[in-house]
Amino acid sequence: MDKINVVVLSGIILILGVLSLGILTLNAPSSSSSFVVYPSKYLGNTWTVYKQYSTKPPIPGAKIEYYVRYIDPQQDALIVIKVVFANPSYAVQYMSQVESTSPSSVYSLYIHNEGLVQEVALMQGNSIVEVIYVGTSTQVPTGALIGLANSVLS
């Protein structure tokens, strides 16, 4: 065997090892996902799914149930993430990191606006939904983002 074949074979073995551990997946985003959110209902405009997946993140006791990124014709971006934790205390710990506060002073709703970037995080039980809007020229009403986050939790 020459050097090139050894390198290729090593690469294939590495990829198969990573796949078997569940760190990497070959599954393409599925349009048959049970995750159905219609941002147009809350934000107006026409939104197209740019990327979506569900996976197990490196967060102890958690699973990213959904990650969907939308874009609109003006190239505004909307990201919706739903994280489900093994128990509510893990959700509180994660929310304290989102809010940059201690777990004892966590709120179930976090809102952050900075320029054209708006973020809403909503916690209910052991689930957290984060909605992040990145506008190119305008903001959207914060209430619309909260409504969208609430619909994902329902």
Short mmCIF file of C-alpha atoms in Angstrom, two decimals:
data_model
loop_
_atom_site.label_atom_id
_atom_site.label_comp_id
_atom_site.label_asym_id
_atom_site.label_seq_id
_atom_site.Cartn_x
_atom_site.Cartn_y
_atom_site.Cartn_z
CA MET A 1 0.00 0.00 0.00
CA ASP A 2 1.31 3.40 -0.85
CA LYS A 3 1.08 6.49 1.37
CA ILE A 4 -2.00 7.96 -0.35
CA ASN A 5 -4.04 4.79 0.16
CA VAL A 6 -3.06 4.67 3.84
CA VAL A 7 -4.12 8.30 4.32
CA VAL A 8 -7.45 7.72 2.52
CA LEU A 9 -8.11 4.53 4.50
CA SER A 10 -7.26 6.32 7.77
CA GLY A 11 -9.65 9.14 6.87
CA ILE A 12 -12.47 6.70 6.12
CA ILE A 13 -11.90 4.88 9.41
CA LEU A 14 -11.91 8.21 11.28
CA ILE A 15 -15.18 9.29 9.66
CA LEU A 16 -16.82 5.93 10.39
CA GLY A 17 -15.65 6.16 14.00
CA VAL A 18 -17.11 9.65 14.38
CA LEU A 19 -20.39 8.48 12.79
CA SER A 20 -20.63 5.53 15.13
CA LEU A 21 -20.21 7.82 18.14
CA GLY A 22 -23.05 10.01 16.91
CA ILE A 23 -20.90 13.13 16.73
CA LEU A 24 -21.43 13.51 13.00
CA THR A 25 -24.48 12.57 10.99
CA LEU A 26 -25.02 11.95 7.29
CA ASN A 27 -28.72 12.74 7.53
CA ALA A 28 -29.66 15.76 5.46
CA PRO A 29 -32.20 18.21 6.83
CA SER A 30 -35.58 16.60 6.58
CA SER A 31 -38.54 18.43 5.17
CA SER A 32 -40.75 15.86 6.91
CA SER A 33 -39.69 17.12 10.33
CA SER A 34 -42.45 17.31 12.90
CA PHE A 35 -41.25 20.83 13.64
CA VAL A 36 -43.60 23.22 11.92
CA VAL A 37 -43.34 26.94 12.60
CA TYR A 38 -44.73 29.60 10.35
CA PRO A 39 -42.77 32.79 11.08
CA SER A 40 -44.86 34.70 8.53
CA LYS A 41 -47.84 34.39 10.87
CA TYR A 42 -45.94 36.36 13.52
CA LEU A 43 -43.47 38.49 11.56
CA GLY A 44 -45.11 38.95 8.19
CA ASN A 45 -43.04 38.61 5.01
CA THR A 46 -42.09 35.32 3.34
CA TRP A 47 -39.61 33.13 5.19
CA THR A 48 -37.73 30.22 3.63
CA VAL A 49 -36.02 27.43 5.56
CA TYR A 50 -32.30 27.84 5.01
CA LYS A 51 -31.08 25.07 7.30
CA GLN A 52 -32.60 22.74 9.89
CA TYR A 53 -31.51 19.84 12.01
CA SER A 54 -31.95 18.14 15.33
CA THR A 55 -29.09 16.62 17.23
CA LYS A 56 -27.68 15.96 20.66
CA PRO A 57 -25.43 18.87 21.62
CA PRO A 58 -22.53 18.84 24.03
CA ILE A 59 -24.82 20.17 26.79
CA PRO A 60 -25.14 17.71 29.68
CA GLY A 61 -28.68 16.42 30.07
CA ALA A 62 -29.98 18.23 26.98
CA LYS A 63 -31.08 17.65 23.44
CA ILE A 64 -31.45 20.28 20.75
CA GLU A 65 -34.83 19.18 19.50
CA TYR A 66 -34.96 21.69 16.69
CA TYR A 67 -32.70 24.20 15.02
CA VAL A 68 -34.21 26.02 12.07
CA ARG A 69 -32.71 28.99 10.27
CA TYR A 70 -34.94 31.04 8.01
CA ILE A 71 -34.16 33.86 5.59
CA ASP A 72 -36.48 36.32 3.94
CA PRO A 73 -36.17 38.12 0.57
CA GLN A 74 -34.35 41.04 2.25
CA GLN A 75 -31.78 38.56 3.65
CA ASP A 76 -32.97 39.01 7.25
CA ALA A 77 -32.22 35.89 9.27
CA LEU A 78 -34.39 34.16 11.85
CA ILE A 79 -33.06 31.34 14.00
CA VAL A 80 -35.36 29.19 16.14
CA ILE A 81 -33.79 26.75 18.60
CA LYS A 82 -35.65 24.44 20.96
CA VAL A 83 -33.63 22.72 23.67
CA VAL A 84 -35.21 20.04 25.86
CA PHE A 85 -33.41 19.19 29.10
CA ALA A 86 -33.51 16.04 31.21
CA ASN A 87 -35.01 18.05 34.08
CA PRO A 88 -36.05 21.63 34.86
CA SER A 89 -32.94 22.36 36.96
CA TYR A 90 -30.76 21.90 33.87
CA ALA A 91 -33.03 24.29 32.00
CA VAL A 92 -32.62 26.88 34.77
CA GLN A 93 -28.83 26.49 34.66
CA TYR A 94 -28.81 26.98 30.88
CA MET A 95 -31.15 29.97 31.11
CA SER A 96 -28.83 31.54 33.69
CA GLN A 97 -26.03 31.33 31.12
CA VAL A 98 -28.27 32.94 28.48
CA GLU A 99 -29.23 35.71 30.90
CA SER A 100 -25.71 36.04 32.37
CA THR A 101 -27.06 35.80 35.90
CA SER A 102 -27.12 33.31 38.76
CA PRO A 103 -29.57 30.38 38.66
CA SER A 104 -31.40 31.81 41.68
CA SER A 105 -32.44 34.94 39.75
CA VAL A 106 -33.48 33.43 36.40
CA TYR A 107 -36.60 34.72 34.65
CA SER A 108 -38.65 32.52 32.34
CA LEU A 109 -38.53 35.22 29.64
CA TYR A 110 -35.34 36.91 28.50
CA ILE A 111 -35.29 39.70 25.91
CA HIS A 112 -32.16 41.26 24.45
CA ASN A 113 -31.97 43.88 21.71
CA GLU A 114 -28.70 45.16 20.31
CA GLY A 115 -28.82 47.12 17.08
CA LEU A 116 -30.63 45.01 14.51
CA VAL A 117 -30.15 41.79 16.50
CA GLN A 118 -33.05 40.75 18.69
CA GLU A 119 -33.12 37.70 20.95
CA VAL A 120 -35.93 36.16 22.94
CA ALA A 121 -35.46 33.13 25.20
CA LEU A 122 -38.53 31.54 26.77
CA MET A 123 -38.35 28.76 29.37
CA GLN A 124 -41.22 26.46 30.24
CA GLY A 125 -40.63 23.44 32.45
CA ASN A 126 -37.62 21.60 31.07
CA SER A 127 -37.70 23.29 27.63
CA ILE A 128 -36.20 26.52 26.34
CA VAL A 129 -36.90 28.16 23.00
CA GLU A 130 -34.56 30.82 21.69
CA VAL A 131 -35.61 33.01 18.77
CA ILE A 132 -32.94 35.23 17.24
CA TYR A 133 -33.75 37.79 14.56
CA VAL A 134 -30.96 39.49 12.61
CA GLY A 135 -32.32 42.28 10.46
CA THR A 136 -30.59 44.06 7.63
CA SER A 137 -32.39 47.39 8.03
CA THR A 138 -35.26 47.11 10.53
CA GLN A 139 -36.30 45.40 13.73
CA VAL A 140 -39.50 43.44 14.30
CA PRO A 141 -41.87 43.85 17.25
CA THR A 142 -40.53 41.99 20.29
CA GLY A 143 -44.06 40.72 20.98
CA ALA A 144 -44.00 38.92 17.62
CA LEU A 145 -40.80 37.09 18.60
CA ILE A 146 -42.34 36.15 21.96
CA GLY A 147 -45.46 34.85 20.19
CA LEU A 148 -43.31 32.77 17.86
CA ALA A 149 -41.31 31.33 20.79
CA ASN A 150 -44.52 30.55 22.65
CA SER A 151 -45.95 28.71 19.63
CA VAL A 152 -42.85 26.50 19.50
CA LEU A 153 -43.28 25.57 23.17
CA SER A 154 -46.96 24.70 22.70
#
